[in-house]
Amino acid sequence: MLYRQVYEYVVNQIERGDWNAGEKLPSVRQLALELDVNRLTVFKAYQHLKQEGKVEVKEKSGYYVASRHKPQVESDDSERHWKNKLSEIQRKPAIYQFSTAIIDPNLLPNLFLSDYVKQVFDIYPKLMGTYSTAQGDEELREHLSRYMVRKHRLQLTASELLITSGAQQAIDLIARTYIRPMDAIMVERPTYSAALDVFRAYGARFFAVDITPEGYDLEKVEQVMKQHRPRFFYMNPTFHNPTGYTVPSAQRKQLVELAERYRCLLIEDDAFNDMYFDQPPPPPLFSYDTEGWVVYIRSFCKYVAPGLRICAVMGRKSVIQPLISSKSLADNGTPLVNQKIFLHYFESDRMQQHLKKLRIALQIRRDIMEEELIQAQAPDWQWVSPKGGLYLWIKLPDGFPVTPYLDECLRQSVSFIPGTICDPMNAIDDRIRLCFSFVNESQLREGVRRLVTIARHF
Ligand SMILES: Cc1ncc(COP(=O)(O)O)c(C=O)c1O
């Protein structure tokens, strides 16, 4: 599929107007050298572009952008480079929402938070008239760094922490800081699809390693690092989205050692760390990092307040400094009001009480979803029961037609995420992700029954 990425790269250049109609394209040899790929790969991409009329061949001269080709900055075709496939599905209305990775707002501390809204305006009367620094409110960074030191026994100071507007912004800042078009990056297969969409938009080339209930194949990880020198490995090793798997403790230290040996950053996205059911998860990879090869993203959006969009990015100075510069270019700082409200709630006793109750509520919803799937005798559906997080990752029978099934489910007001969009290769076509955290318990039962009934017709 590598040629497809070269193809996308060329199309992107043409549509942004970097390469104009009638202009000569780099030769196969030149482009292969530039992108560090095989000449045959470039040749195949050029052949496809020729067949589609996007490029023309002039004998003994080379390849040219087709003369009738106009840059199409606003066209649907160019938009595909800036698409968030996940949010497109999530936008579709459905009563039985199993696609949205959100916790039911009834389980979140909305009422308590409004108390803190009043409180922070009393404490900081000029709050609305003040910018945050680009790095984030110092008081919040101090508090979060102490919290991380206590909780995970790691070394961290407030200066090694950056506040972003959600993990989504952190992913975007990392991509814009580290990815140049056609750079190799390593990702899990499957993975969080909106991260793939961001990396794709910046022109990254994917090398994927499977994630399984036992973690990764470390030999494969090492081989990719050694052979392709990826800029980073983006991973979600704890209650992984979409599978719910957790990379075992024993692999974590080894992964950091591999990162050090091959000078490959590990981007550890840890959005679900606190959402465990029985046992807390193993320590983050970041807790093993002494040399600055891990960037740790810890979002608090999911289980405190999605509306406040508070996320902390942590790392040694060498990685945090460039990200602060990118953050400053992006928006000059996350709104200070949000940071202060979050801080005052987060440091209160209510926060820990909320987490305890939330874990129980989420576990109950997971159990209900599993129970209903078993009772409805979903034909040959298989999954590994998650020990935390928000999803079931279901294996459907081979050859099951997921796309028409999703269309019919949406028509009948049930939504889910198809596995293909979580796959860097777009090929996992026998899996779906069902989120159990958003709808209430009776909707959960009804929705699962409907999902299974519809499946019987395929
Ligand atoms: C793995 C992962 N990373 C990042 C995000 C984005 O989270 P945030 O709301 O903090 O932007 C999500 C959201 O579902 C996620 O699942």
XYZ file of C-alpha atoms and ligand atoms in Angstrom:
474
model
C 0.000 0.000 0.000
C 3.068 2.245 0.064
C 2.451 3.413 -3.505
C -0.959 4.680 -2.314
C 0.827 7.008 0.108
C 3.093 8.337 -2.625
C -0.011 8.783 -4.776
C -1.722 10.741 -1.964
C 1.403 12.847 -1.500
C 1.496 13.852 -5.190
C -2.248 14.570 -5.264
C -1.857 16.694 -2.159
C 0.969 18.727 -3.709
C -1.069 19.293 -6.874
C -4.234 20.249 -5.067
C -2.551 22.660 -2.729
C -1.204 24.313 -5.842
C 2.447 23.558 -4.938
C 2.776 21.793 -8.307
C 0.800 23.604 -11.002
C -0.954 22.490 -14.199
C 1.569 21.848 -16.946
C 4.505 21.813 -14.512
C 7.075 19.035 -14.682
C 6.986 16.565 -11.788
C 10.143 15.245 -10.149
C 11.504 12.236 -12.017
C 10.783 8.777 -10.621
C 14.374 8.573 -9.429
C 14.317 12.016 -7.805
C 11.047 11.466 -5.970
C 12.089 7.981 -4.835
C 15.238 9.496 -3.369
C 13.392 12.395 -1.792
C 10.783 10.193 -0.151
C 13.148 7.383 0.658
C 11.081 4.748 -1.155
C 11.718 2.299 -3.960
C 11.590 3.621 -7.563
C 8.964 1.022 -8.442
C 6.699 2.458 -5.763
C 6.886 5.929 -7.308
C 6.473 4.469 -10.787
C 3.284 2.649 -9.720
C 1.895 5.837 -8.126
C 2.629 7.859 -11.303
C 0.939 5.170 -13.424
C -2.213 5.458 -11.325
C -2.156 9.241 -11.578
C -1.760 8.915 -15.336
C -4.727 6.553 -15.603
C -6.852 9.020 -13.653
C -5.786 11.876 -15.910
C -4.114 13.775 -13.076
C -0.686 13.612 -14.690
C 0.488 13.332 -18.292
C 3.540 11.707 -19.809
C 5.630 13.484 -22.432
C 7.852 11.119 -24.296
C 11.531 11.368 -23.457
C 10.744 14.239 -21.122
C 8.917 12.867 -18.075
C 5.768 13.323 -16.046
C 3.761 16.602 -15.955
C 0.767 17.812 -13.965
C -2.178 17.460 -16.386
C -2.707 20.779 -18.131
C -6.443 20.825 -17.455
C -5.825 20.218 -13.785
C -6.730 23.146 -11.552
C -5.883 23.259 -7.881
C -9.100 22.364 -6.053
C -8.594 23.771 -2.624
C -12.292 23.727 -1.803
C -13.234 20.493 -3.561
C -14.546 17.363 -1.864
C -11.569 15.507 -3.240
C -9.001 17.650 -1.465
C -11.071 17.654 1.710
C -10.407 13.984 2.180
C -6.947 14.932 3.443
C -8.538 16.822 6.307
C -11.268 14.453 7.295
C -12.122 13.145 10.730
C -13.917 9.940 9.773
C -14.829 9.183 13.374
C -16.706 12.408 13.957
C -18.526 11.945 10.648
C -20.047 8.708 11.910
C -20.625 10.122 15.388
C -22.536 13.067 13.936
C -25.181 10.737 12.506
C -28.249 10.851 14.782
C -29.023 7.606 16.634
C -30.972 6.782 19.777
C -28.729 3.818 20.553
C -25.350 5.537 20.318
C -22.619 2.929 20.523
C -20.249 4.955 18.371
C -19.634 7.965 20.637
C -16.631 7.588 22.947
C -18.234 9.794 25.567
C -19.373 9.037 29.078
C -23.067 9.591 29.784
C -23.238 13.213 31.076
C -25.481 11.907 33.897
C -22.421 10.134 35.284
C -20.247 13.272 35.243
C -19.983 15.873 38.041
C -21.820 18.688 36.254
C -23.533 20.072 39.356
C -20.375 20.093 41.467
C -18.463 21.768 38.689
C -20.863 24.675 38.631
C -20.012 25.306 42.332
C -16.386 25.722 41.293
C -17.332 28.089 38.487
C -18.644 30.511 41.125
C -15.722 29.861 43.424
C -12.992 30.623 40.903
C -14.531 33.968 39.982
C -14.449 34.906 43.699
C -10.820 33.833 44.053
C -9.615 35.387 40.779
C -11.888 38.380 40.043
C -9.876 39.325 36.936
C -9.952 35.822 35.465
C -11.816 36.707 32.298
C -9.523 39.631 31.631
C -6.370 37.481 31.623
C -4.609 35.233 29.132
C -3.101 31.939 30.152
C 0.529 31.453 29.214
C 0.988 29.217 26.163
C 2.394 26.481 28.411
C -0.625 26.604 30.737
C -1.521 27.952 34.156
C 1.390 27.512 36.543
C -0.793 26.651 39.531
C -2.445 23.851 37.549
C 0.874 22.542 36.230
C 2.312 22.537 39.757
C -0.667 20.614 41.041
C -0.682 18.070 38.216
C 3.052 17.454 38.420
C 2.786 16.757 42.179
C -0.189 14.484 41.490
C 1.747 12.505 38.861
C 4.803 12.182 41.122
C 2.607 10.865 43.950
C 0.497 8.572 41.828
C 3.049 7.082 39.449
C 6.257 7.665 41.403
C 7.912 9.423 38.497
C 10.186 12.425 38.274
C 8.381 15.496 36.979
C 8.375 19.241 37.475
C 5.794 21.819 36.425
C 8.140 23.037 33.688
C 7.917 19.607 32.005
C 4.200 19.878 31.543
C 2.073 21.570 28.886
C -1.691 22.096 29.068
C -3.548 21.526 25.799
C -7.166 21.684 24.710
C -7.818 17.965 24.854
C -5.650 15.077 23.710
C -6.801 15.817 20.184
C -4.891 19.097 20.202
C -1.870 17.369 21.732
C -1.863 14.859 18.860
C -2.128 17.667 16.332
C 0.725 19.646 17.947
C 2.922 16.551 17.958
C 2.121 15.884 14.305
C 2.855 19.441 13.206
C 6.069 19.498 15.241
C 7.499 16.186 14.127
C 6.000 15.115 10.794
C 7.208 16.269 7.391
C 5.429 14.823 4.304
C 6.244 11.139 3.787
C 7.983 10.773 7.138
C 7.713 7.265 8.534
C 5.781 6.909 11.767
C 4.814 3.800 13.670
C 1.232 3.173 14.784
C -0.693 0.349 16.362
C -3.043 -1.730 14.293
C -5.853 -0.965 15.015
C -5.647 2.451 16.633
C -7.543 5.641 17.477
C -8.862 6.661 14.076
C -8.854 10.433 14.624
C -5.098 10.245 15.333
C -4.621 8.451 12.005
C -6.608 11.204 10.303
C -4.337 13.859 11.833
C -1.123 12.034 10.859
C -2.489 11.451 7.347
C -3.264 15.151 6.987
C 0.391 15.970 7.718
C 1.513 13.454 5.088
C 2.885 10.673 7.314
C 3.712 7.208 6.021
C 2.444 4.464 8.358
C 4.243 1.396 9.615
C 1.871 -0.638 11.748
C 2.365 -3.186 14.515
C -0.518 -5.296 15.766
C -1.795 -4.803 19.282
C -3.128 -7.982 20.919
C -4.263 -8.868 24.461
C -0.593 -9.777 25.059
C 0.722 -6.433 23.821
C 3.001 -6.023 20.780
C 5.403 -8.308 19.017
C 8.564 -6.581 20.281
C 10.714 -8.130 17.557
C 8.468 -6.505 14.985
C 8.638 -3.185 16.845
C 12.420 -3.392 16.847
C 12.548 -4.344 13.164
C 10.420 -1.332 12.157
C 12.491 1.009 14.324
C 15.727 -0.329 12.919
C 14.704 -0.501 9.280
C 12.460 2.528 8.821
C 13.663 4.911 11.541
C 10.147 6.227 12.306
C 9.851 9.739 13.757
C 7.719 8.305 16.553
C 5.544 5.426 17.679
C 2.040 6.624 18.554
C 0.505 4.246 21.087
C -2.455 3.953 23.405
C -1.183 1.125 25.610
C -3.726 1.293 28.452
C -7.368 0.289 27.836
C -6.610 0.872 24.211
C -9.033 2.492 21.817
C -10.649 0.568 20.070
C -9.700 -2.859 21.515
C -9.656 -2.229 25.280
C -6.347 -4.178 25.534
C -3.563 -3.153 27.926
C 0.111 -3.652 27.113
C 1.544 -5.779 29.950
C 3.900 -4.348 32.497
C 6.842 -6.486 31.348
C 6.824 -4.946 27.852
C 6.716 -1.337 29.001
C 10.291 -0.998 30.171
C 11.548 -2.862 27.107
C 9.677 -0.492 24.812
C 11.356 2.503 26.433
C 14.735 0.786 26.002
C 13.999 0.193 22.315
C 12.967 3.836 21.930
C 16.287 4.940 23.454
C 18.317 2.538 21.332
C 16.715 3.565 18.030
C 16.061 7.189 18.965
C 12.360 6.847 18.261
C 9.960 8.937 20.358
C 7.102 7.075 22.022
C 3.887 9.060 22.053
C 1.944 7.505 24.921
C -1.698 8.529 24.739
C -3.253 7.633 28.085
C -6.835 8.901 27.940
C -8.367 6.036 29.963
C -5.834 5.416 32.747
C -8.258 6.113 35.599
C -11.120 4.134 34.084
C -10.241 0.673 35.331
C -12.707 -1.840 36.742
C -10.860 -4.174 39.117
C -7.163 -3.404 39.198
C -5.331 -0.179 38.386
C -3.342 -0.560 35.140
C 0.458 -1.014 35.052
C 2.605 2.139 35.379
C 2.755 4.348 32.273
C 5.751 3.879 29.950
C 6.559 7.470 30.847
C 7.482 6.371 34.364
C 10.461 4.456 32.853
C 11.650 7.398 30.771
C 14.842 9.034 31.957
C 16.353 10.135 28.645
C 13.439 12.042 27.117
C 12.059 9.528 24.609
C 8.460 9.481 25.842
C 5.829 12.158 25.311
C 2.993 11.397 27.691
C -0.528 12.632 26.890
C -2.945 12.482 29.801
C -6.365 13.861 28.943
C -8.922 14.513 31.674
C -11.715 15.252 29.218
C -13.403 11.898 29.207
C -14.104 11.476 32.877
C -14.014 14.937 34.431
C -15.501 17.432 32.001
C -15.349 17.069 28.211
C -16.514 20.682 27.973
C -13.419 22.041 29.747
C -11.042 20.277 27.310
C -8.169 19.922 29.794
C -5.255 17.650 28.905
C -1.681 17.539 30.208
C 1.249 16.671 27.944
C 4.385 15.636 29.809
C 7.943 15.055 28.732
C 11.523 16.077 29.271
C 12.527 19.592 28.307
C 13.853 18.524 24.895
C 10.399 17.383 23.788
C 8.188 19.791 25.718
C 9.895 22.985 24.511
C 9.100 22.504 20.787
C 5.539 21.554 21.682
C 5.109 24.752 23.711
C 6.211 26.719 20.638
C 3.667 24.856 18.490
C 0.967 25.465 21.081
C 1.779 29.141 21.081
C 1.404 29.244 17.291
C -1.858 27.314 17.457
C -3.792 29.310 20.066
C -1.439 30.925 22.597
C -2.873 28.921 25.481
C -5.906 26.999 26.671
C -8.581 29.280 28.217
C -7.558 30.182 31.759
C -11.108 29.948 33.103
C -11.283 26.289 32.106
C -7.930 25.550 33.689
C -8.883 27.140 37.009
C -12.294 25.463 37.225
C -10.644 22.136 36.465
C -7.902 22.704 39.043
C -10.250 23.519 41.885
C -12.438 20.527 41.172
C -9.533 18.167 40.542
C -7.828 18.907 43.857
C -11.038 18.443 45.865
C -12.069 15.218 47.637
C -15.101 15.094 45.384
C -12.907 14.166 42.461
C -11.748 10.866 43.981
C -15.293 10.053 45.123
C -16.540 10.748 41.613
C -13.937 8.423 40.117
C -14.841 5.573 42.464
C -18.529 5.806 41.546
C -17.803 6.220 37.874
C -15.702 3.061 37.722
C -18.556 1.059 39.210
C -21.106 2.591 36.829
C -18.934 1.877 33.787
C -18.283 -1.683 34.889
C -22.033 -2.230 35.258
C -22.593 -0.952 31.724
C -19.869 -3.197 30.349
C -21.514 -6.156 32.105
C -24.934 -5.249 30.726
C -23.635 -5.019 27.185
C -21.869 -8.377 27.464
C -24.862 -10.004 29.140
C -27.244 -8.791 26.423
C -24.919 -9.937 23.650
C -24.778 -13.382 25.221
C -28.529 -13.535 25.827
C -29.377 -12.342 22.327
C -27.051 -15.087 21.082
C -25.206 -12.810 18.704
C -24.218 -15.260 15.971
C -20.499 -16.070 16.355
C -19.544 -12.685 17.791
C -16.364 -12.798 19.841
C -14.582 -10.341 22.079
C -12.109 -10.100 24.964
C -13.810 -8.632 28.013
C -12.085 -5.264 28.694
C -10.720 -4.524 32.163
C -11.201 -0.800 31.733
C -12.070 1.850 29.174
C -15.275 2.330 27.236
C -15.509 -0.261 24.471
C -16.050 -3.815 23.317
C -14.077 -4.726 20.202
C -16.177 -7.341 18.482
C -14.957 -9.892 15.953
C -17.774 -10.711 13.514
C -17.907 -13.879 11.414
C -15.528 -13.843 8.421
C -16.967 -12.094 5.387
C -19.712 -10.319 7.368
C -20.751 -7.257 5.295
C -20.039 -4.486 7.817
C -20.730 -1.480 5.565
C -24.329 -2.346 4.570
C -24.869 -3.538 8.143
C -23.823 -0.126 9.502
C -26.125 1.625 6.996
C -29.068 -0.469 8.119
C -28.218 0.014 11.815
C -28.054 3.780 11.330
C -31.418 3.655 9.552
C -32.780 1.896 12.624
C -31.125 4.394 14.986
C -28.208 2.267 16.204
C -24.620 3.399 15.626
C -21.186 1.821 16.003
C -17.676 2.290 14.646
C -16.546 -0.047 11.836
C -13.067 -1.531 12.298
C -11.788 -0.311 8.929
C -11.493 3.307 10.031
C -9.330 2.265 12.991
C -6.944 0.441 10.694
C -3.965 2.274 9.178
C -4.243 -0.184 6.272
C -8.041 0.250 5.945
C -8.360 -3.510 5.797
C -9.802 -4.743 9.119
C -13.276 -5.498 7.826
C -14.530 -8.060 10.338
C -14.544 -5.912 13.497
C -16.747 -3.299 15.074
C -16.306 -1.111 18.171
C -19.237 -0.812 20.552
C -19.046 1.889 23.190
C -21.006 1.074 26.352
C -20.519 4.323 28.295
C -22.880 6.785 26.642
C -26.424 5.424 26.669
C -28.296 4.553 29.846
C -28.834 1.007 31.044
C -32.247 0.383 29.469
C -31.161 1.885 26.130
C -28.073 -0.276 26.315
C -30.189 -3.432 26.575
C -32.646 -2.370 23.887
C -29.890 -1.168 21.536
C -27.885 -4.399 21.783
C -31.002 -6.463 21.051
C -31.705 -4.328 18.007
C -28.092 -4.586 16.844
C -28.205 -8.375 16.997
C -31.645 -8.626 15.382
C -30.449 -6.529 12.436
C -27.309 -8.679 12.117
C -29.428 -11.806 11.652
C -30.671 -10.416 8.334
C -27.170 -10.311 6.833
C -7.053 7.310 22.419
C -7.669 8.662 22.389
N -6.868 9.729 22.326
C -7.361 10.968 22.285
C -8.718 11.203 22.296
C -9.225 12.619 22.247
O -9.564 12.993 23.523
P -9.821 14.493 23.967
O -11.275 14.584 24.248
O -8.991 14.690 25.181
O -9.409 15.385 22.852
C -9.605 10.115 22.347
C -11.036 10.324 22.307
O -11.816 9.416 22.204
C -9.061 8.816 22.401
O -9.846 7.743 22.448
